[in-house]
mmCIF file of C-alpha atoms in Angstrom:
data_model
loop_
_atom_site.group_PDB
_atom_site.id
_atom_site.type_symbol
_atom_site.label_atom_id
_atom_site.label_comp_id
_atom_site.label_asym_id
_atom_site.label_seq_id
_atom_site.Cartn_x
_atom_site.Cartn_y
_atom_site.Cartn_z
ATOM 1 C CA UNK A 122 59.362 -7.606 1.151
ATOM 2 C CA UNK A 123 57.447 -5.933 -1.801
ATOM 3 C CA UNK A 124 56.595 -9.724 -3.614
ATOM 4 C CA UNK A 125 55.479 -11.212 -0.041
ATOM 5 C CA UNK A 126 53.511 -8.136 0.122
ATOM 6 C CA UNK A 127 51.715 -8.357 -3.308
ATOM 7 C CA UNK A 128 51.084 -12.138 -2.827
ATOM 8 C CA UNK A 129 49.514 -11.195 0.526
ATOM 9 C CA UNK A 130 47.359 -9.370 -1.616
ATOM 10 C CA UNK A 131 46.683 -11.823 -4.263
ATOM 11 C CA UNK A 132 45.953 -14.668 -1.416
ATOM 12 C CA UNK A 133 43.345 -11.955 -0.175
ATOM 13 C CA UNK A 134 41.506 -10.773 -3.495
ATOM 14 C CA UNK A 135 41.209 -14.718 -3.981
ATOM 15 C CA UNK A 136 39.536 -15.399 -1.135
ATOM 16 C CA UNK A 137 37.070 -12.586 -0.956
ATOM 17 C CA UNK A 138 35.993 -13.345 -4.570
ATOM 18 C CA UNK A 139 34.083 -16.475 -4.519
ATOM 19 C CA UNK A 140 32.411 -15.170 -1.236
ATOM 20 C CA UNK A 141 31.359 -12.366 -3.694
ATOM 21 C CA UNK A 142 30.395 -14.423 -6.424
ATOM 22 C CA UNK A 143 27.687 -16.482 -3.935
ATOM 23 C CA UNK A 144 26.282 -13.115 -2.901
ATOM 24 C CA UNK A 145 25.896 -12.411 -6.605
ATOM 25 C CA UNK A 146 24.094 -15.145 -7.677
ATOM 26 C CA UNK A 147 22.237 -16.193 -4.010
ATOM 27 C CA UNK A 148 19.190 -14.381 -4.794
ATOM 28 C CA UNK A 149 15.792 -15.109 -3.367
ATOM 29 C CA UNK A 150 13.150 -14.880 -6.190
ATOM 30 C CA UNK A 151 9.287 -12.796 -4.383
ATOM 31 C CA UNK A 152 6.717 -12.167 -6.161
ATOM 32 C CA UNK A 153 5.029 -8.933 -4.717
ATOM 33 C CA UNK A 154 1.317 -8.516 -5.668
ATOM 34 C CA UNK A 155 -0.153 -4.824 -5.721
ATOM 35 C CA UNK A 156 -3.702 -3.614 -6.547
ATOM 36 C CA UNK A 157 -3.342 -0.622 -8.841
ATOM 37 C CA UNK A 158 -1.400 1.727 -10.319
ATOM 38 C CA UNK A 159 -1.911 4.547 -7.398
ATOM 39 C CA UNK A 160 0.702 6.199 -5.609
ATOM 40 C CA UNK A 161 -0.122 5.008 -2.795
ATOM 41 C CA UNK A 162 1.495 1.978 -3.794
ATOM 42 C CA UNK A 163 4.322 3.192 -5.134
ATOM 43 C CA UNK A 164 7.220 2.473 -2.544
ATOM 44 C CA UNK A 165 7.768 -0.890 -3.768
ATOM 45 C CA UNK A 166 7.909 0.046 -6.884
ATOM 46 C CA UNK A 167 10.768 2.433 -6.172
ATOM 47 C CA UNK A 168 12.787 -0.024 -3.771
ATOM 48 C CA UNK A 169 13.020 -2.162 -6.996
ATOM 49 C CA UNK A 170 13.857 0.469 -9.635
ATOM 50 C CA UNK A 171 16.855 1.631 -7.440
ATOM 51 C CA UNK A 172 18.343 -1.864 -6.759
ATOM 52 C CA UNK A 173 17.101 -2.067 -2.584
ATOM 53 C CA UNK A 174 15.671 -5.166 -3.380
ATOM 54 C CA UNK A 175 18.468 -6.615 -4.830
ATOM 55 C CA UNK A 176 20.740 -5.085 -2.460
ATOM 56 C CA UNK A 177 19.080 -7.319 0.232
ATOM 57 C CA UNK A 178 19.152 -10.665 -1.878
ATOM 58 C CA UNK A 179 16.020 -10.309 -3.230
ATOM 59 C CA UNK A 180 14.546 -10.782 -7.006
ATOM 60 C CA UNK A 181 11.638 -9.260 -6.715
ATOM 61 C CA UNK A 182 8.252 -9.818 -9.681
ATOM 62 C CA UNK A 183 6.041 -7.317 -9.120
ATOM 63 C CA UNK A 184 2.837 -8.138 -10.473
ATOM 64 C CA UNK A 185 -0.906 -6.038 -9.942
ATOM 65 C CA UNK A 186 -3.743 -8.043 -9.245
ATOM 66 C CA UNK A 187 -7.054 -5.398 -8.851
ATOM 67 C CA UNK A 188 -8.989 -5.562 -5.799
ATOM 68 C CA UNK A 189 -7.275 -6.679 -2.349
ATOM 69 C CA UNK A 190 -9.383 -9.166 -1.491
ATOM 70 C CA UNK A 191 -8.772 -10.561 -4.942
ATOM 71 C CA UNK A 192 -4.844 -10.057 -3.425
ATOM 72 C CA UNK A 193 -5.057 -11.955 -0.125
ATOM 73 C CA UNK A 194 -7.426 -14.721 -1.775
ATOM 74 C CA UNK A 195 -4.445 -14.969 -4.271
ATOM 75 C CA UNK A 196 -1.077 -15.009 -1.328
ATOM 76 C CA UNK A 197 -3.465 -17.599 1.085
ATOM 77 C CA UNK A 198 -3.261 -19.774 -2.176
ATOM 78 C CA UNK A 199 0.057 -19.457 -2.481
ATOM 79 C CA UNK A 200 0.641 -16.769 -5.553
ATOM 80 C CA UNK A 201 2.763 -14.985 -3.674
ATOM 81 C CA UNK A 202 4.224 -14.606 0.430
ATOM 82 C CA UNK A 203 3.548 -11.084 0.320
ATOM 83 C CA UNK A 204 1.181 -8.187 -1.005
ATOM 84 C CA UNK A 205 0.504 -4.855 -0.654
ATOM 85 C CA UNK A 206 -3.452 -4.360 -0.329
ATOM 86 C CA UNK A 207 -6.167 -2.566 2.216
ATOM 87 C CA UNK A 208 -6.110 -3.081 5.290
ATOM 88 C CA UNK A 209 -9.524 -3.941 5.665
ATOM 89 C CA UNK A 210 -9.101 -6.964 3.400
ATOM 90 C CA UNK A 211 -6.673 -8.401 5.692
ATOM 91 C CA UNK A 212 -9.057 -7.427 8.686
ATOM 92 C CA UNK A 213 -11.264 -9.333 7.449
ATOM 93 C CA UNK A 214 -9.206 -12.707 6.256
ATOM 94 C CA UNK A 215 -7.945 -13.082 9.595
ATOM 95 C CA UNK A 216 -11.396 -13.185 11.084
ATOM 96 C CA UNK A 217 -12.334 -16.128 8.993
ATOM 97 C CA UNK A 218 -9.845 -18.005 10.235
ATOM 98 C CA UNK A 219 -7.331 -16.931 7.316
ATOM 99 C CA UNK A 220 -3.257 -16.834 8.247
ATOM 100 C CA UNK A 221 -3.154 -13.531 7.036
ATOM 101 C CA UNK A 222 -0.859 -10.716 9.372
ATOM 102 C CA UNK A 223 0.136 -6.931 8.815
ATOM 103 C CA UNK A 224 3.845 -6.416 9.453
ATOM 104 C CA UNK A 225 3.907 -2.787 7.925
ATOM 105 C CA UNK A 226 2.794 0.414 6.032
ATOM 106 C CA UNK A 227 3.832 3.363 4.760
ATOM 107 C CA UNK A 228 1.405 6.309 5.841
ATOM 108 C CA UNK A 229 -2.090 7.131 8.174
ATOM 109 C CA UNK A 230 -3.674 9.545 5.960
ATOM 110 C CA UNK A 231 -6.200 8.185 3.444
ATOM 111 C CA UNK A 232 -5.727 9.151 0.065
ATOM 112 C CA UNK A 233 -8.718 8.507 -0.958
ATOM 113 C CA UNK A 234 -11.954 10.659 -2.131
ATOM 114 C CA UNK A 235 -15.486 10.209 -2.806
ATOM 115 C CA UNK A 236 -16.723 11.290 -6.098
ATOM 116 C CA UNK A 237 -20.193 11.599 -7.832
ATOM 117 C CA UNK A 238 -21.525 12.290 -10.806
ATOM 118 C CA UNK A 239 -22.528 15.633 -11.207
ATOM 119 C CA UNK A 240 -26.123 14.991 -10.915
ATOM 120 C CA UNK A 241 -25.645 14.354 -7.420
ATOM 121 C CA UNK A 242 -25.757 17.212 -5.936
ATOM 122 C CA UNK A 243 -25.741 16.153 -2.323
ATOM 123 C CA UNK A 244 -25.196 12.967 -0.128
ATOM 124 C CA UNK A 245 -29.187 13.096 0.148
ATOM 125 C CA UNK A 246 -28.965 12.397 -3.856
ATOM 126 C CA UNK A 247 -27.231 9.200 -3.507
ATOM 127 C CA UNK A 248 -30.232 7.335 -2.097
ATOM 128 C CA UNK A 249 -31.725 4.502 -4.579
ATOM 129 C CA UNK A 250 -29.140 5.257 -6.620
ATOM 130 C CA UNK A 251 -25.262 2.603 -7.172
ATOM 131 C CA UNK A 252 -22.073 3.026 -5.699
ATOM 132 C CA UNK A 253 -18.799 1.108 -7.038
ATOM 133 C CA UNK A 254 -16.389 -0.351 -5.389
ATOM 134 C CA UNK A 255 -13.350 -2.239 -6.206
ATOM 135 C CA UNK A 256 -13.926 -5.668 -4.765
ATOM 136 C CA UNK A 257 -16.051 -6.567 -1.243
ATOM 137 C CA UNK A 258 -14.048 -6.268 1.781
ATOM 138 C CA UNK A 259 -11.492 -3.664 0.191
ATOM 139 C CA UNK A 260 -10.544 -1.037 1.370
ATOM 140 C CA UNK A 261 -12.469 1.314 -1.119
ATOM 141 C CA UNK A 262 -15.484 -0.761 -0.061
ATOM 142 C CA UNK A 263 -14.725 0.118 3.576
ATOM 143 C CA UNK A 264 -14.723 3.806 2.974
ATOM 144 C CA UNK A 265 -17.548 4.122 1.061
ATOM 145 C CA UNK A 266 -19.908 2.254 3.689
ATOM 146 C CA UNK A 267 -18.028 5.042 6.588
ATOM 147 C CA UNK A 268 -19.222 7.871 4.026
ATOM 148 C CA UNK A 269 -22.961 6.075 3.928
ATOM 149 C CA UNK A 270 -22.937 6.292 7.438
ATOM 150 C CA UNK A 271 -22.104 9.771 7.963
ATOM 151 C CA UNK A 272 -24.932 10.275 5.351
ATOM 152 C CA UNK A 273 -27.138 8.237 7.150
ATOM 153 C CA UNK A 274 -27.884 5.714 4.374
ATOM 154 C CA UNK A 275 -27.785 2.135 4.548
ATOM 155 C CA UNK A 276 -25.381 0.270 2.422
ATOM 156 C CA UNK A 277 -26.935 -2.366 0.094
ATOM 157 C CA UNK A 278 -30.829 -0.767 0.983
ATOM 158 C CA UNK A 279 -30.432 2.983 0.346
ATOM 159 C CA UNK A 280 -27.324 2.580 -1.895
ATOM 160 C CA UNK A 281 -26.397 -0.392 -4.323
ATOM 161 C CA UNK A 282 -22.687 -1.811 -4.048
ATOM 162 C CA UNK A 283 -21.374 -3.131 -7.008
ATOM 163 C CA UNK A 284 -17.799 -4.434 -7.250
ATOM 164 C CA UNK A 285 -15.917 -3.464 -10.352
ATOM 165 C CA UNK A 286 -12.949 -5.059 -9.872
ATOM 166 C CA UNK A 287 -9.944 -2.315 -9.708
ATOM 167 C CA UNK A 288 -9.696 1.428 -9.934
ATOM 168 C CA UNK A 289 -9.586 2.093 -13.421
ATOM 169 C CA UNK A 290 -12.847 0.015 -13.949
ATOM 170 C CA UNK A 291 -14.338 1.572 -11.132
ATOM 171 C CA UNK A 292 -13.470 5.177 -12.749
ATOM 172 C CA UNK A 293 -14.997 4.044 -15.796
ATOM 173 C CA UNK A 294 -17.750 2.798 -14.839
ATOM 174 C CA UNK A 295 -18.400 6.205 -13.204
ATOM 175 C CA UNK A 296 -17.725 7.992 -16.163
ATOM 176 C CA UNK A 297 -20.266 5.889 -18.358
ATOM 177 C CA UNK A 298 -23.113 6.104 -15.460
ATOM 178 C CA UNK A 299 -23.040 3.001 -14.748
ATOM 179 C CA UNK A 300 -22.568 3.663 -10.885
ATOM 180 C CA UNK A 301 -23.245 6.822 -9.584
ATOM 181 C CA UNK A 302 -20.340 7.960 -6.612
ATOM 182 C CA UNK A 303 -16.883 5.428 -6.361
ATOM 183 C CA UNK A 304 -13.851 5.907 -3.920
ATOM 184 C CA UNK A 305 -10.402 6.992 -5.586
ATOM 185 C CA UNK A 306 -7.198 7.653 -4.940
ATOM 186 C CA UNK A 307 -4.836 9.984 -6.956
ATOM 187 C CA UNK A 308 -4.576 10.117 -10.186
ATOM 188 C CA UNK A 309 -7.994 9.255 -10.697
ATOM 189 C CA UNK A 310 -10.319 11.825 -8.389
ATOM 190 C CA UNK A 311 -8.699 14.553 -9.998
ATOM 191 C CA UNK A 312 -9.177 12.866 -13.727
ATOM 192 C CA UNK A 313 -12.615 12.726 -12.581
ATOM 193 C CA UNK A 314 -13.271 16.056 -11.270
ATOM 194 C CA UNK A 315 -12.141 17.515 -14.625
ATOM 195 C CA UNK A 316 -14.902 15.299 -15.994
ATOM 196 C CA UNK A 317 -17.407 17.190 -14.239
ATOM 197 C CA UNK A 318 -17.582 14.823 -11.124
ATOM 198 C CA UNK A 319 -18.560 15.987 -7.500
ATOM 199 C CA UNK A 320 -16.243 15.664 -4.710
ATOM 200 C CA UNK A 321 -18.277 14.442 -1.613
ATOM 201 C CA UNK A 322 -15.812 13.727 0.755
ATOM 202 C CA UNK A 323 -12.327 13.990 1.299
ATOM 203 C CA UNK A 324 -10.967 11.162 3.608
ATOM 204 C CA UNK A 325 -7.583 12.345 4.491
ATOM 205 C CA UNK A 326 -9.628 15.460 6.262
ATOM 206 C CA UNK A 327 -12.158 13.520 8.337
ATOM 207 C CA UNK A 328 -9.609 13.478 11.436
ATOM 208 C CA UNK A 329 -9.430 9.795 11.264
ATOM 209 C CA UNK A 330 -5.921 8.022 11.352
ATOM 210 C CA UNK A 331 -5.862 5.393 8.713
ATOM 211 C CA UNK A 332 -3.310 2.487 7.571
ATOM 212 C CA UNK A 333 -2.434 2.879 4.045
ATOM 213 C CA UNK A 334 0.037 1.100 1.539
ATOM 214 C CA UNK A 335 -0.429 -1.726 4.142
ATOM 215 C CA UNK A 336 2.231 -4.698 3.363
ATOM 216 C CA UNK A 337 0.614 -7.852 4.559
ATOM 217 C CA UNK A 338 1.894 -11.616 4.518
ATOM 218 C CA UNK A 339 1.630 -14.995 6.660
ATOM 219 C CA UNK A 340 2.464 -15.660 10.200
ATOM 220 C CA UNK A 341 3.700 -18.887 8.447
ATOM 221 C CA UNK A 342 5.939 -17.434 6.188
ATOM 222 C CA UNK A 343 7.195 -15.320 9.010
ATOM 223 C CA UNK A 344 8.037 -18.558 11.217
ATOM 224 C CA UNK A 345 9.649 -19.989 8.187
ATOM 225 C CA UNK A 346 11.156 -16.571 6.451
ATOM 226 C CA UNK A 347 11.522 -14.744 8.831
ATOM 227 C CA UNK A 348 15.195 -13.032 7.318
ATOM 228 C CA UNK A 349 13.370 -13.016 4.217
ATOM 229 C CA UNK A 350 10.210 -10.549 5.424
ATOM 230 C CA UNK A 351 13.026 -8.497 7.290
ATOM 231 C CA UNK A 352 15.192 -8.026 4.384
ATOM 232 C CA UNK A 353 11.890 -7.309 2.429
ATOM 233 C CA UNK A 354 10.925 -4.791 5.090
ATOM 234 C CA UNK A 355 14.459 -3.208 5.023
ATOM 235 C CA UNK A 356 14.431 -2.702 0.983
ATOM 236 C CA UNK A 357 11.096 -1.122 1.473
ATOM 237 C CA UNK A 358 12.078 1.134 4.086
ATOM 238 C CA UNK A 359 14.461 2.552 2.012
ATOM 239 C CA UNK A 360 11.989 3.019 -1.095
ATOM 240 C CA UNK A 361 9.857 4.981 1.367
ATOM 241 C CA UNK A 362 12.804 7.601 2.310
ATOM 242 C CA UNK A 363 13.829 7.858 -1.495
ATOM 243 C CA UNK A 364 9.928 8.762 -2.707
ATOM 244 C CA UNK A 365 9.582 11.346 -0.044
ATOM 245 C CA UNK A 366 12.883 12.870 0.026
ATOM 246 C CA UNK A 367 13.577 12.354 -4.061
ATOM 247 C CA UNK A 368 10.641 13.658 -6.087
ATOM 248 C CA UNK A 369 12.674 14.087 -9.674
ATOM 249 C CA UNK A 370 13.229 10.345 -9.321
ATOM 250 C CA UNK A 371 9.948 8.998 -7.567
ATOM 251 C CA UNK A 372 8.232 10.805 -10.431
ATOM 252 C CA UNK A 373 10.298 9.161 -12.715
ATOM 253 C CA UNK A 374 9.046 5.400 -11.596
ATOM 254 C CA UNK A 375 5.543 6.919 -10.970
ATOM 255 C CA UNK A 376 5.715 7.694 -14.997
ATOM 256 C CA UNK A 377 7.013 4.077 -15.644
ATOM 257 C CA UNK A 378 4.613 2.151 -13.513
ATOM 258 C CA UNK A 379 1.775 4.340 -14.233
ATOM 259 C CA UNK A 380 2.545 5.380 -17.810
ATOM 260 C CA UNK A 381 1.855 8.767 -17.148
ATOM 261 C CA UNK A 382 3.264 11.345 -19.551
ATOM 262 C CA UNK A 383 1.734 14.520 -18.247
ATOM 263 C CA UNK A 384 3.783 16.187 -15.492
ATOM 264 C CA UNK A 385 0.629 17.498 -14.059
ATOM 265 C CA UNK A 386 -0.662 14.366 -12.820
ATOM 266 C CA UNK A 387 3.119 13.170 -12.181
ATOM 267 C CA UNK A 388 3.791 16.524 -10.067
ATOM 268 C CA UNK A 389 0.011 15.888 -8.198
ATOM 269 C CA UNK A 390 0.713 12.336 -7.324
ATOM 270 C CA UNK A 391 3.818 13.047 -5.594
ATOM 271 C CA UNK A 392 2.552 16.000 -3.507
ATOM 272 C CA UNK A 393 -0.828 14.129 -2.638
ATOM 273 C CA UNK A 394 1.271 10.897 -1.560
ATOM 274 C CA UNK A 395 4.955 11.665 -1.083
ATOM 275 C CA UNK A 396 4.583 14.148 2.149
ATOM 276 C CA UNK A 397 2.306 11.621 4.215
ATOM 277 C CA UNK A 398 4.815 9.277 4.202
ATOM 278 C CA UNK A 399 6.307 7.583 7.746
ATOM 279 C CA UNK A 400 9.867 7.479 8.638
ATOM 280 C CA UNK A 401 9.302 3.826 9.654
ATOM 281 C CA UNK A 402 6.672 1.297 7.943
ATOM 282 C CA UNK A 403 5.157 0.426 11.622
ATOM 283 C CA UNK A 404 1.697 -0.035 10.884
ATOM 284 C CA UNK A 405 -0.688 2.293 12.767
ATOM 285 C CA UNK A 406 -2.445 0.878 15.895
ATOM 286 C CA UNK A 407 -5.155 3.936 15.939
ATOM 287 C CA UNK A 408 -6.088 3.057 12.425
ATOM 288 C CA UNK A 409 -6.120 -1.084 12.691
ATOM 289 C CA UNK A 410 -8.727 0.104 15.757
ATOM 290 C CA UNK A 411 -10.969 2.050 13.485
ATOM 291 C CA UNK A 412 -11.012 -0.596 11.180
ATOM 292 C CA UNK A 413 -11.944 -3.602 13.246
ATOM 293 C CA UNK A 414 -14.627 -0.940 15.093
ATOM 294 C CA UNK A 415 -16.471 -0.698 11.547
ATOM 295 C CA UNK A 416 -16.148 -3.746 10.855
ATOM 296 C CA UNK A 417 -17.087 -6.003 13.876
ATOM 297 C CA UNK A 418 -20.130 -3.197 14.472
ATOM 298 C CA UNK A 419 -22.099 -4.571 17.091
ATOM 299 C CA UNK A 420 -19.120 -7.065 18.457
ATOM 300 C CA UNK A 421 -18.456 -7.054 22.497
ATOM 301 C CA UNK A 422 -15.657 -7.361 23.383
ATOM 302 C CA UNK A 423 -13.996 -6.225 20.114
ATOM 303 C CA UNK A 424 -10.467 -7.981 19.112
ATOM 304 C CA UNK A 425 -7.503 -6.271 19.481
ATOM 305 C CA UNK A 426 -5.089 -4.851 17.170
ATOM 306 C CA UNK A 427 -2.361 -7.023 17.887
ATOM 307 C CA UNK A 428 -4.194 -10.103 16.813
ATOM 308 C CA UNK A 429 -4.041 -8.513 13.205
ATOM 309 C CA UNK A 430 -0.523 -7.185 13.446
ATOM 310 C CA UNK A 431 3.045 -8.390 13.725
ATOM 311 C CA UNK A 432 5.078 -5.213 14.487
ATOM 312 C CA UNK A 433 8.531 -7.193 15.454
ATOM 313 C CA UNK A 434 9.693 -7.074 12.146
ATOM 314 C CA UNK A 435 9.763 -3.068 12.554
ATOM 315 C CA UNK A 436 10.472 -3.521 16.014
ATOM 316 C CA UNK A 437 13.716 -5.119 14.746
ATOM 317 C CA UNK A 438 14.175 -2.987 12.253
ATOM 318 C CA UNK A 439 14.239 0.260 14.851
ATOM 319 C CA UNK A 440 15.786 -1.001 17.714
ATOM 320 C CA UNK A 441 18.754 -2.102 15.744
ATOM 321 C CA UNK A 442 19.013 1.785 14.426
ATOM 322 C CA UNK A 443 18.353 0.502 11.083
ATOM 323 C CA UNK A 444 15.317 3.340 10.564
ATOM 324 C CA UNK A 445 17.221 5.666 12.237
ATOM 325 C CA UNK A 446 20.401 4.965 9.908
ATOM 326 C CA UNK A 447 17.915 5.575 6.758
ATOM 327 C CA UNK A 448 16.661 8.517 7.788
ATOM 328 C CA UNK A 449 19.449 10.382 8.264
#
């Protein structure tokens, strides 16, 4: 009885095994273009560094391109299936005629803020003078011309736009004078408020729901991949819950990514970022409005969120208790 029993076992083990060995060597190589080192992009980063990628069959090459326009010029040319970049720059893809779609994101609070060199010493200041941006159509591009309005100057007339290319550049091209006020996220407002530079406005407070870390791809590559993009959006799920519910760690990868050594600006990152984030990457419907209302000013009748969003990736994704399972 014992021997029948251990080669019951043995006739098992054997057939499990090369089942496991596919799995193990079955993976599905994505490359996953980002636009800066920010927090706000930091989920993916974190769903790779603790294996949720690979859990799901996926190798995925992360690789940061500056400027999302830049970013959906590159995945329409095939560089990659999917990127995280603004919002905006997808907005504005799909009306040209681009196959660009939303299928998630991981917040609605901005994190972004308008700084100026400290010889402006109001919004009035600004006038005749250059603003930088990261590349036209991005989403630091779309904030900035909000904040013009609100200050009642006219992009391009009262202000100069000048696109720097990323972040970084865009932060030092403020810091040299050679544009006067740029839009940044964290680490970078703060860096440049030590500097001396003027806070002019504060996005996350203007009451506005926004779409940020916005996860954008093909409705081809959906129709075509669609268990890829789902197992993609499950990994990334996950890399949401562990950066807001795992700071120790999540500061950990922001340190790697970032190459930040001072805890200071590791600690700040995670509090400005971390607490915003949503239990489920469903891509807000209040912000997409926003966004197409600034940017098809003028427009009647104005399109409609959905034609800019897929949400039945998430939709999946929740119904099957999925979200609910991660979030426990």
């Amino acid at each position: 009885m014992l021997g029948r029993k251990i080669a019951m076992i043995i006739l098992m083990t054997v057939s499990i095994l090369p089942s496991a060995a596919f799995c193990a060597t079955t993976q599905t190589s994505l490359r996953l273009l980002y636009p800066s080192f920010a927090g706000s992009w930091a989920t993916a980063w974190i769903a790779k560094e603790a294996g949720y990628f690979s859990a799901e069959g996926l190798d995925v090459e992360l690789i940061r391109v500056g400027g999302s326009t830049r970013m959906v010029a590159a995945m329409l040319g095939g560089s990659a299936p999917i990127i995280q970049a603004g919002a905006s720059a997808a907005i504005a893809a799909t009306a040209a005629g681009g196959d660009v779609v939303i299928i998630g994101a991981t917040g609605t609070v901005s994190p972004f803020r308008l700084m100026a060199r400290p010889e402006i010493k109001q919004p009035s200041d600004l006038k005749g003078k250059k603003a930088g941006i990261t590349t036209f159509g991005s989403t630091s591009d779309q904030v900035l011309r909000i904040a013009l309005k609100q200050f009642n100057l006219e992009p391009n007339k009262d202000v100069a736009i000048l696109s720097m290319g990323a972040q970084p550049e865009a932060f030092a091209a403020l810091q040299s004078g050679a544009v006067h006020v740029v839009a940044l996220s964290y680490p970078l407002y703060p860096k440049a408020a030590k500097l001396g530079m003027r806070e002019l406005v504060n996005f996350g407070q203007l009451g506005v729901e926004d779409i940020n870390g916005t996860v954008i791809t093909t409705r081809s590559f959906i129709a075509q991949q669609r268990d890829t993009a789902l197992r993609f959006l499950r990994a990334f799920t996950r890399g949401m819950h562990r950066y807001r519910t795992d700071k120790e760690y999540s500061k950990k990868i922001l340190a790697k990514y970032g190459k930040i050594t001072d805890d200071e600006i590791l600690e700040g990152t995670w509090q400005d970022y971390a607490p915003t984030l949503q239990k489920s990457p469903r891509p807000s419907s209040k912000g997409i409005q926003f966004l197409i209302e600034n940017h098809f000013q003028g427009k009647k009748p104005l399109p409609k969120p959905e034609q800019f969003v897929d949400a039945s990736l998430v939709d999946q994704l929740e119904k099957s208790g999925f979200i609910e399972s991660v979030n426990k």
